[in-house]
Structures are given as C-alpha cells and as structure tokens.
mmCIF file of C-alpha atoms and ligand atoms in Angstrom:
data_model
loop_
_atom_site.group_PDB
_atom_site.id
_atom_site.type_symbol
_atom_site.label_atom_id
_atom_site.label_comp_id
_atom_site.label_asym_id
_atom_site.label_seq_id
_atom_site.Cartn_x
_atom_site.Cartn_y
_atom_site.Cartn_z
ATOM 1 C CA UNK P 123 19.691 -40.450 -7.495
ATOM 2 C CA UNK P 124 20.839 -37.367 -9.579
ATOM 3 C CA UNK P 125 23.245 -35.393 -9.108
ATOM 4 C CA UNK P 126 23.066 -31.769 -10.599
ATOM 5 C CA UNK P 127 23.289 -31.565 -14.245
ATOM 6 C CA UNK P 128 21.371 -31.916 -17.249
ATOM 7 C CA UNK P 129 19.827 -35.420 -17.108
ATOM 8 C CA UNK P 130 18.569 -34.446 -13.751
ATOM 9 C CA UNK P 131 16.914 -31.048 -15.262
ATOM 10 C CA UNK P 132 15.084 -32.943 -17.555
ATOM 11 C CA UNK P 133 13.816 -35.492 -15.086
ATOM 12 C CA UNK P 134 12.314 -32.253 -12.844
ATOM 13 C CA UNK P 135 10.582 -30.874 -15.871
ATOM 14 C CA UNK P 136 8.835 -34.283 -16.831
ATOM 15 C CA UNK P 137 7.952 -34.747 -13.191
ATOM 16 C CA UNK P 138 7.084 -30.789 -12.924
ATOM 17 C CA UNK P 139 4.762 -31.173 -16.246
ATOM 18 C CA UNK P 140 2.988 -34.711 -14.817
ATOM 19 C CA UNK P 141 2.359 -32.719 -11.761
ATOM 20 C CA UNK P 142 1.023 -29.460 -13.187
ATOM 21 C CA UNK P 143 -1.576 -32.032 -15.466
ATOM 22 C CA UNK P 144 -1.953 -33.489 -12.112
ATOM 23 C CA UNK P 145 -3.550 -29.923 -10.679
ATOM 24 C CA UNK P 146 -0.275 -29.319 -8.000
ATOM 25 C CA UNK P 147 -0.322 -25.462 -7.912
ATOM 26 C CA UNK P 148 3.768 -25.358 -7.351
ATOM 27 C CA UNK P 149 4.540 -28.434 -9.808
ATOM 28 C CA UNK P 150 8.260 -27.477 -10.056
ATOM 29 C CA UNK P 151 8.870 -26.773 -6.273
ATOM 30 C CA UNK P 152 7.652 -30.314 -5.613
ATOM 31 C CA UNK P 153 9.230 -31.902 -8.719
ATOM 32 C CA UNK P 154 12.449 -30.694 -7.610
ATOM 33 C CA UNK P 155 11.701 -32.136 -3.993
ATOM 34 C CA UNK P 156 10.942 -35.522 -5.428
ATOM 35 C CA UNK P 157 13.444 -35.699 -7.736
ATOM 36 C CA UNK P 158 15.940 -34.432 -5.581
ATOM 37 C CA UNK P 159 15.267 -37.211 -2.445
ATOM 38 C CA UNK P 160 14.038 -39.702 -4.695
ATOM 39 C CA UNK P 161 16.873 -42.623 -4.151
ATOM 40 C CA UNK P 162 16.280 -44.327 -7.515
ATOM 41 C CA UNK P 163 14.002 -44.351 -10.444
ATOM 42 C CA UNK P 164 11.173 -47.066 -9.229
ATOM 43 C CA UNK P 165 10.872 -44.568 -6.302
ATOM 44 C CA UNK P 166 10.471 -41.707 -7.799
ATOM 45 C CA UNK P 167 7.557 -43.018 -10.164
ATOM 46 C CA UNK P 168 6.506 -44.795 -7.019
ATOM 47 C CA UNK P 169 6.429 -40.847 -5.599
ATOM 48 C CA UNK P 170 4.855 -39.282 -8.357
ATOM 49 C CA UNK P 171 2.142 -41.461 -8.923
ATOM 50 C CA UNK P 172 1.473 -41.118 -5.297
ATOM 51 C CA UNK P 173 1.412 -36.959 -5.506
ATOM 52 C CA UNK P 174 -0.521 -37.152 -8.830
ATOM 53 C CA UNK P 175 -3.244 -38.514 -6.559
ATOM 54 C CA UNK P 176 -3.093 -35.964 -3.983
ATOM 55 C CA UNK P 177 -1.029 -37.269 -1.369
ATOM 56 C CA UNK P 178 0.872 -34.372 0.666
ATOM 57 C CA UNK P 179 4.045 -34.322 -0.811
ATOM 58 C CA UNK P 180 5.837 -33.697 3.080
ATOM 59 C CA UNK P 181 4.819 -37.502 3.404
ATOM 60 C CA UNK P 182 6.002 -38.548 0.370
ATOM 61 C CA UNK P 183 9.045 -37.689 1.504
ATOM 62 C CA UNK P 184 8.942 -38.145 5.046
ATOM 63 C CA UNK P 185 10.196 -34.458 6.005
ATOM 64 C CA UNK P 186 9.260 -30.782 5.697
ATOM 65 C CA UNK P 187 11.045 -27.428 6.742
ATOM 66 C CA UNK P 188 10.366 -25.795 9.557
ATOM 67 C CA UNK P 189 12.430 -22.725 10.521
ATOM 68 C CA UNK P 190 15.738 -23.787 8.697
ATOM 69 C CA UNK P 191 14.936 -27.130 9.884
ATOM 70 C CA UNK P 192 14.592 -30.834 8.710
ATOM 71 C CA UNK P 193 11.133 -32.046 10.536
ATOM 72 C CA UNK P 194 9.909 -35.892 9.847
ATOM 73 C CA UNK P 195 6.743 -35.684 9.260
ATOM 74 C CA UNK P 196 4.788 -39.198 8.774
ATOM 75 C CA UNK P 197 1.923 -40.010 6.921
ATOM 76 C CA UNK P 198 -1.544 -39.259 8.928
ATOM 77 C CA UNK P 199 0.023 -36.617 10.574
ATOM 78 C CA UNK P 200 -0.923 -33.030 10.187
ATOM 79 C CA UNK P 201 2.024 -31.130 8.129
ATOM 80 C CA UNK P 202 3.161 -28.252 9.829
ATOM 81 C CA UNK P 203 2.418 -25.121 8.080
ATOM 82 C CA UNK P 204 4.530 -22.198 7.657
ATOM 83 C CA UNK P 205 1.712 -19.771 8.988
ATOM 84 C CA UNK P 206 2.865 -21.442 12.291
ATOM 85 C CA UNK P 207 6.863 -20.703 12.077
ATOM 86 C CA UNK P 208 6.014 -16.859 13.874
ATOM 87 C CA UNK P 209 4.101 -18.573 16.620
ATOM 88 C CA UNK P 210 7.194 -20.887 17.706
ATOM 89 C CA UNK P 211 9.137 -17.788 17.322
ATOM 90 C CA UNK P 212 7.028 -15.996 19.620
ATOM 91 C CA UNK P 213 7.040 -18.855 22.088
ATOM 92 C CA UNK P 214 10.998 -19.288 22.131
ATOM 93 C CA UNK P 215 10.930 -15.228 22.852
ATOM 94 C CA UNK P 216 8.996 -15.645 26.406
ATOM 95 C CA UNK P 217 10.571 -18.860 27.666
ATOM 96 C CA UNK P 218 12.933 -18.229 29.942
ATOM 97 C CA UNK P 219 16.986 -19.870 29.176
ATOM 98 C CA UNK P 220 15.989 -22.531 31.744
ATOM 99 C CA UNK P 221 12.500 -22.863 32.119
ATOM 100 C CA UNK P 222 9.565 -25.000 31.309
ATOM 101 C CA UNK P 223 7.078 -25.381 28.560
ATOM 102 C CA UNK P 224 4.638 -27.070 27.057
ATOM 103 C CA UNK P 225 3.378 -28.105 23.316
ATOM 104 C CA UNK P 226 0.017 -28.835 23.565
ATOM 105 C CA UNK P 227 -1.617 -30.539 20.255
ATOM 106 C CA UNK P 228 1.975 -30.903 19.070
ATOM 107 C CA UNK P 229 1.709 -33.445 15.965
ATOM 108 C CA UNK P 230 4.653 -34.019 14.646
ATOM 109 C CA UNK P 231 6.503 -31.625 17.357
ATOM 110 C CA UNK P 232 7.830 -29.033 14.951
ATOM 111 C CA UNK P 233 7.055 -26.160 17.555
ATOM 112 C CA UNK P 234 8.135 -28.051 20.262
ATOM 113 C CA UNK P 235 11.336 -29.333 18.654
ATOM 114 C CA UNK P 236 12.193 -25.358 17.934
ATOM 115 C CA UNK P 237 11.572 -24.118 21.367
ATOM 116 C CA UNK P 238 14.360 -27.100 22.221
ATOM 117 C CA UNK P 239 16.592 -25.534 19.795
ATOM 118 C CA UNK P 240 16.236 -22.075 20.685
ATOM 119 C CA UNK P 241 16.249 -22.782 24.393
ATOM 120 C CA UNK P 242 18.772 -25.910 24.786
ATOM 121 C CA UNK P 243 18.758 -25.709 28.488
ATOM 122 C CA UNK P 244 14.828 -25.261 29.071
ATOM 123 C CA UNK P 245 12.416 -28.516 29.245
ATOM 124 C CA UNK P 246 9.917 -29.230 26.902
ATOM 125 C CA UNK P 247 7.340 -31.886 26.752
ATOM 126 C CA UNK P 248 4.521 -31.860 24.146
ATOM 127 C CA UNK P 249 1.143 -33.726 24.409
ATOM 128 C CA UNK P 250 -1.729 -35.291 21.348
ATOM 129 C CA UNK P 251 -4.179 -37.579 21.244
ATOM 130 C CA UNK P 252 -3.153 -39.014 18.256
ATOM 131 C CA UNK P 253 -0.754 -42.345 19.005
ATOM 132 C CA UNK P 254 0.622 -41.358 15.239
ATOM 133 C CA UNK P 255 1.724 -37.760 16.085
ATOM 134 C CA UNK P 256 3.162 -39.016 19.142
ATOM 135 C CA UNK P 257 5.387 -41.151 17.342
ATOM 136 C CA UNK P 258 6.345 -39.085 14.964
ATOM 137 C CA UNK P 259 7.210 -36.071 17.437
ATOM 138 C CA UNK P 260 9.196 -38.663 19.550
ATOM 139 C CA UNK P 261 11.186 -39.806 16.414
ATOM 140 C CA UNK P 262 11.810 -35.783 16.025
ATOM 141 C CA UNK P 263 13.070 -35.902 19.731
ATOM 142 C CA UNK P 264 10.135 -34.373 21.614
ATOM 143 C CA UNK P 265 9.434 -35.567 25.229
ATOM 144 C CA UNK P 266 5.810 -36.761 24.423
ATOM 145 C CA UNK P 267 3.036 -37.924 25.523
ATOM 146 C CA UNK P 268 -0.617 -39.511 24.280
ATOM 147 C CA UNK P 269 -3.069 -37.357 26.257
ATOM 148 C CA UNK P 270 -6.231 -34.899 25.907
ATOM 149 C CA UNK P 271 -4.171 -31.488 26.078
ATOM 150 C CA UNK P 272 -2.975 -30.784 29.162
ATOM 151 C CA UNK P 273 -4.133 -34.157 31.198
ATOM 152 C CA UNK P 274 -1.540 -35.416 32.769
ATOM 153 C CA UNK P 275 1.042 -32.149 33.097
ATOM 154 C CA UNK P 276 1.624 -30.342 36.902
ATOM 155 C CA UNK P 277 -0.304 -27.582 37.289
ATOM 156 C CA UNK P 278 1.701 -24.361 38.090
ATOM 157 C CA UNK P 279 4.520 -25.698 36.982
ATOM 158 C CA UNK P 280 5.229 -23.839 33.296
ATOM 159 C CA UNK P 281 6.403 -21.080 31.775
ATOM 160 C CA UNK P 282 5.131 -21.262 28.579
ATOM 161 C CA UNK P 283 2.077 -22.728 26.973
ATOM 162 C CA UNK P 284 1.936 -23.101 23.332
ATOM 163 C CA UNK P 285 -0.694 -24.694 20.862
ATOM 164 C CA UNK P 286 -1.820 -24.618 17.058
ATOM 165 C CA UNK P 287 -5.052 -26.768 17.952
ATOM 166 C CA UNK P 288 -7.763 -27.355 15.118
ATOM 167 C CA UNK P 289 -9.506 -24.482 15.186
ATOM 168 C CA UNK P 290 -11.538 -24.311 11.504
ATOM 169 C CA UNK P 291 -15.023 -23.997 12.288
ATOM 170 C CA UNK P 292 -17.105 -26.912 10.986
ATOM 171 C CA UNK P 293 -19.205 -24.891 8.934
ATOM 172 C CA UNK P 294 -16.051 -23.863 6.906
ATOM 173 C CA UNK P 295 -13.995 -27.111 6.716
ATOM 174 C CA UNK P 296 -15.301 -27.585 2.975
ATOM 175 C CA UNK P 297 -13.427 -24.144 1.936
ATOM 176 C CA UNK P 298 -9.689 -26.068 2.371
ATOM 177 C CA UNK P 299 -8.112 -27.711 -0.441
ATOM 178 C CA UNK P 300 -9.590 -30.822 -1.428
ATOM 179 C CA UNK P 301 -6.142 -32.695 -1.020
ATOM 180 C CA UNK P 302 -6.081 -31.246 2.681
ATOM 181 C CA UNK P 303 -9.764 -32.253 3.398
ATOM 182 C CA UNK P 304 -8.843 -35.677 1.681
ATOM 183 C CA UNK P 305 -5.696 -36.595 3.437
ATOM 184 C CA UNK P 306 -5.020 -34.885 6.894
ATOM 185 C CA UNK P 307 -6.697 -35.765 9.856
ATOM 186 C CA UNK P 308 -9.991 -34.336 10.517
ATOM 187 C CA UNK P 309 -9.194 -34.317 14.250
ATOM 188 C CA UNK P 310 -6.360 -32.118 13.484
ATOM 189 C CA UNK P 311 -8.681 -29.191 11.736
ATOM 190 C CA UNK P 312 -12.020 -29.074 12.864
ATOM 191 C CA UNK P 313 -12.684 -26.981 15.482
ATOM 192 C CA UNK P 314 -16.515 -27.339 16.607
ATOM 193 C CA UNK P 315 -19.248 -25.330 15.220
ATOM 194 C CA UNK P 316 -17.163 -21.767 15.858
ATOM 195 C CA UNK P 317 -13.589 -23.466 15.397
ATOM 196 C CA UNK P 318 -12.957 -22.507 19.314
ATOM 197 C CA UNK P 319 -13.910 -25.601 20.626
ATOM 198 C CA UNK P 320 -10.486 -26.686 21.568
ATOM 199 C CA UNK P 321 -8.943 -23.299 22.011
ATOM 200 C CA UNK P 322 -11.540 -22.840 25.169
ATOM 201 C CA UNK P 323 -9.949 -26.162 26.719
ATOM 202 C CA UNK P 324 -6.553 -25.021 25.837
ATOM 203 C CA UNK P 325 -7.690 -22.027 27.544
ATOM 204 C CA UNK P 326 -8.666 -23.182 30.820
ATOM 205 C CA UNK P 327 -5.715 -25.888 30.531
ATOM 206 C CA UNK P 328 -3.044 -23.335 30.123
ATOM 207 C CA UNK P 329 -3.830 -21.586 33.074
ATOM 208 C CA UNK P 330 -4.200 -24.220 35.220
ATOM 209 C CA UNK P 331 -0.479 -24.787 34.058
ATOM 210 C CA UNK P 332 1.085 -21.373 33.944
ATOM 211 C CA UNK P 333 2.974 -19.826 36.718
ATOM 212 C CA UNK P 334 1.424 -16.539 37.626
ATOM 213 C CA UNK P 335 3.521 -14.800 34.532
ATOM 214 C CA UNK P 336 3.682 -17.559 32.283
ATOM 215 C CA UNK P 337 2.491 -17.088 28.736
ATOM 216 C CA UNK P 338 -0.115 -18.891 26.302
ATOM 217 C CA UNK P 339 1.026 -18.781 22.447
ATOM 218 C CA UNK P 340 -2.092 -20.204 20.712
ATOM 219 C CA UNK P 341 -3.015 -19.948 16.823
ATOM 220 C CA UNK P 342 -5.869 -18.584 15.954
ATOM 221 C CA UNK P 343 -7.470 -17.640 12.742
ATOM 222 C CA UNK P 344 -10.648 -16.054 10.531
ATOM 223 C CA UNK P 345 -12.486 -13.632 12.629
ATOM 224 C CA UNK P 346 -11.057 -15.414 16.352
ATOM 225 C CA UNK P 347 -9.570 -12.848 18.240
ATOM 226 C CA UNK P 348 -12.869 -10.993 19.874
ATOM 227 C CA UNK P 349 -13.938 -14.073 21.369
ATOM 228 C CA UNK P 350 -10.606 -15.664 21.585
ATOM 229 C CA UNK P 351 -9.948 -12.388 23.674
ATOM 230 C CA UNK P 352 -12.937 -12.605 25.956
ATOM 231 C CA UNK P 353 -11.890 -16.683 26.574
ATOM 232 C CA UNK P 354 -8.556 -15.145 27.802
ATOM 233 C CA UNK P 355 -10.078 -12.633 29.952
ATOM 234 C CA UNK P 356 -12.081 -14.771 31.418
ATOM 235 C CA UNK P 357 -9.480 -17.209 32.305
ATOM 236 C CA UNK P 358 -7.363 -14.761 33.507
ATOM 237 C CA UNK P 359 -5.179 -13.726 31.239
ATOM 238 C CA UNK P 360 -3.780 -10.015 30.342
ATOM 239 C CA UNK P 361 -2.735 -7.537 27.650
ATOM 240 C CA UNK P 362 -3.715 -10.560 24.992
ATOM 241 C CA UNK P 363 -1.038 -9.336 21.772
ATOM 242 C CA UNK P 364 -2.788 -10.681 18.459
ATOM 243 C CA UNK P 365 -0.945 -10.520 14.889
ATOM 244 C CA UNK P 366 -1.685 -10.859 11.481
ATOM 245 C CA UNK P 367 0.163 -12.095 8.268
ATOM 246 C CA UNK P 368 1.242 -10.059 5.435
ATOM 247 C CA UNK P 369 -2.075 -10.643 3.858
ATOM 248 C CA UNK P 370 -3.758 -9.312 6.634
ATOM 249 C CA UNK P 371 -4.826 -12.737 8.220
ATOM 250 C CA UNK P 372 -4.968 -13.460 11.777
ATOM 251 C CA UNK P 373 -2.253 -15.890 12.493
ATOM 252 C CA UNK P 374 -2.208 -16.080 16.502
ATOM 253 C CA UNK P 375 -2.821 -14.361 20.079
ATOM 254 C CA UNK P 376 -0.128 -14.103 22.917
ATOM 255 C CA UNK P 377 -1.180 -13.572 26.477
ATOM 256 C CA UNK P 378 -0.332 -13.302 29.799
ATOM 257 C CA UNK P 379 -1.839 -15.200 33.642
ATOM 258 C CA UNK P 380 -1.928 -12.178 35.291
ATOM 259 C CA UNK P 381 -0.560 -12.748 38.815
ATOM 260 C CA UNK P 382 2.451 -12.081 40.552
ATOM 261 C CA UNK P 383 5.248 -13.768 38.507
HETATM 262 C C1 LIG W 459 -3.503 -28.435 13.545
HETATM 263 S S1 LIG W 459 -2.627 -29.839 14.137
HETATM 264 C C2 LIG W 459 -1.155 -29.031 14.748
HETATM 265 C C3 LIG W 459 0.026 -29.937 14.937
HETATM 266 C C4 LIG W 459 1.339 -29.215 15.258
HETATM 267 N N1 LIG W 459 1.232 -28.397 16.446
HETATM 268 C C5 LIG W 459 1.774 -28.371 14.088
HETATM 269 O O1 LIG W 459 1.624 -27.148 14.116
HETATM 270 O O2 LIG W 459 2.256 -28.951 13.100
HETATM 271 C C6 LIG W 459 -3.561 -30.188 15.577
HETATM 272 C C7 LIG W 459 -3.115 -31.401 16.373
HETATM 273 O O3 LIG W 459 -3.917 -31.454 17.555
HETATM 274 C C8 LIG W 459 -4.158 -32.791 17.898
HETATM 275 N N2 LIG W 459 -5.314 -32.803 18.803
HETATM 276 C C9 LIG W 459 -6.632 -32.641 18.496
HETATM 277 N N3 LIG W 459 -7.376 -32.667 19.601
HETATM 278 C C10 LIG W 459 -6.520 -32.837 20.657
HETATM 279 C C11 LIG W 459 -6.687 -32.951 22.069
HETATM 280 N N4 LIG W 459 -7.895 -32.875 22.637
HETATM 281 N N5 LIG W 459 -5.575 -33.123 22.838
HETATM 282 C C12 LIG W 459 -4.344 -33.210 22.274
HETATM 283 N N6 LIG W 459 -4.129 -33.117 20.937
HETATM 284 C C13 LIG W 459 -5.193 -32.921 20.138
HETATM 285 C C14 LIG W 459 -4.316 -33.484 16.568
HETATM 286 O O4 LIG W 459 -4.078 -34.880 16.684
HETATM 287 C C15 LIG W 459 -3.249 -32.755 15.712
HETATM 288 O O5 LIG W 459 -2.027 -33.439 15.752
#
C-alpha cells in the first residue's frame, strides 16, 4: 500500500504506538510487518484491530520466516518458532542427498519444507492430526498426511526422523504468554503431566521407522534431556547429542538406532 517514504513512516509509528498501548512487546517490528503487507487502508485497520486483540500477528498476515524463508502459516495453526530453525538444520545435516525422511507433528511444514530445500533430491513426507496443519503444510508443498505420528509410514524405511511435538508439561502451560495460551492450539503445546507424553510415542515411532543408522531430531525443552535420554536408550538409540540456546535453554536432542547402518 506504501511505498517507502515519509507518509509510510508515519503510518508505522501510529500503528507501532496503537500496538505498544495494545501490550505487543516488539510494537514496531510488527507495525512495520502490517504496514508493510497491508494492501490498502481498510486492511490494515482491519489488521490492527485484530493484533490489538491478541491475534498472532504470523496469521494476520498469513506468513512467517523460517530460515530465509517465506512459510504460510494459517490461522489455528501453531507458528513456527525460531527456537526450532537449529533443529531443521540439524536434520538437513544427517539426511543423506537422496534419502528419506520424515516430519512428524509437522504443522504448517516449516521443518519439513527446509529439509526439501536443503536436500532437493531426498523425499519427505510429514504427518499431524490436525486436518488444518495438514492443509496448510500441503499449501507450503509438503507431502502430507492426517495421521497420529507415525501411523501409516513403512517401517524401516527412513533416514531421518524429525519432530517439535508439544512437549510443555501441563502443570506449566499457564507460564506462556497469554496471547499464545489464548490463540494456538492446545493440542499443539501440551505435553501430558511431564510434557513427554508425545515425545515417548515419537520415540518408539521413530525407531520403528529408522534404518539401523537413521537419526531422530526431536525438540525438547525445560529440564527434558535425563529422561528424554533414558526414552532413547531404551528404544535403542545411541550417543543421544543434546544442545542448548544462547540463554542456556535446552532446545533439542539428536540420536542415533544403533544397528548396523
Ligand atoms: C508444537 S507444534 C509444531 C509444528 C511444527 N513442527 C513447527 O515446528 O512449526 C506441534 C504439532 O503437533 C501436532 N500433533 C499433536 N499431537 C499429534 C499426534 N499425535 N500426531 C501428529 N501430530 C500431532 C499438532 O497438531 C501441532 O501441529
């Protein structure tokens, strides 16, 4: 609607200082968002109005970033975070130029729709139980599919296994931002009483789909890895690789079905 110059400077500070009243944290990163995709004025209001009340602003506009690129993510489905940019990194590293994997939980497919970028040669299919996400990931590409995790996929047959499941422990899901708790799916956060719930299906799943060799990227948070560590040894898995954010959070585990590969 604007094009760079004054009059649109002065629309991102109005919209930046309505936000900031509003309680957004990073008022002018989103302001300049809105403004910026906004394709006329009703919009935009339209937009606003629909942040001030605490709508995440990724479906307001229908995309987010995720490493370097242009993800559509639609409303009721989980944004992808940041946090989980390392872990599709990590999973691009171990799949082989032409080889299989598979993006369990994948929402709107960010992860998945990376390893395809990374790997153009390799196949990737994703799974969800959310009809929504498995739109969305579709409309971002991804070979998906509506199913509980890893129902439905050939056992033996993968390479890599990757997953950022809901793993915040019931007890803790009223710590998140109230927007977060307000608007995203609760099936995409809570993770049982300990948060592992899922992770221990994923668990199981995963090696049931590896190839001897084959690798499960998983997120992970909080205090996780001990007994995200003993899950993986008991399933079978080796030399589990955990790391941790620059604030010294646990972000994720890597590990390996032992087994001649
Ligand atoms: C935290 S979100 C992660 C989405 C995506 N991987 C990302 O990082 O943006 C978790 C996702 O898991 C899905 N989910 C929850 N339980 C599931 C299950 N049993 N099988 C498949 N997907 C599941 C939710 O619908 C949600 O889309």
């Amino acid at each position: 609607m604007f094009s760079p110059g004054a009059e649109r400077q002065i629309a991102e500070r109005q919209v930046a200082e309505r936000l900031a009243r509003a309680g957004c944290i990073a008022a002018e990163e989103e302001a300049a968002v809105l403004v910026g995709e906004a394709p006329d004025g009703a919009t935009l209001e339209t937009w606003v109005t629909r942040r001030e009340r605490g709508e995440p602003p990724v479906w307001i506009v229908g995309w987010v970033e995720f490493l370097g690129r242009r993800v559509r993510v639609d409303p009721g489905v989980y944004v992808p975070r940041a946090q989980s940019e390392e872990l599709a990194e990590r999973a691009a590293g171990v799949l082989p130029e032409r080889g299989r994997a598979a993006d369990l939980c994948t929402g709107s497919g960010a992860l998945a729709a990376h390893l395809m970028s990374a790997r153009p040669a390799a196949t990737v299919v994703a799974t969800d139980v959310d009809p929504r996400a498995v739109r969305c990931a579709r409309a971002n590409g991804v070979t998906a599919a509506v199913a509980d995790l890893d129902a439905g996929l050939r056992s033996g047959a993968f390479d890599v296994v990757c997953a950022v499941t809901p793993y915040v422990p019931s007890p803790e899901l009223h710590l998140l931002p109230a927007d977060v708790l307000r608007y995203e799916p609760r099936h995409a956060l809570d993770g049982g009483r300990d948060g592992l719930d899922v992770i221990r299906r994923v668990v199981v799943g995963a090696a049931r789909l590896l190839r001897p060799g084959g690798w499960l990227v998983t997120e992970i948070g909080g205090d996780q890895d001990g007994p995200a560590g003993e899950l993986l040894a008991a399933a079978g898995f080796g030399g589990p690789t955990f790391w941790w954010d620059g604030d010294g959070d646990l972000r994720g585990v890597a590990a390996r079905l032992e087994g001649r590969s």
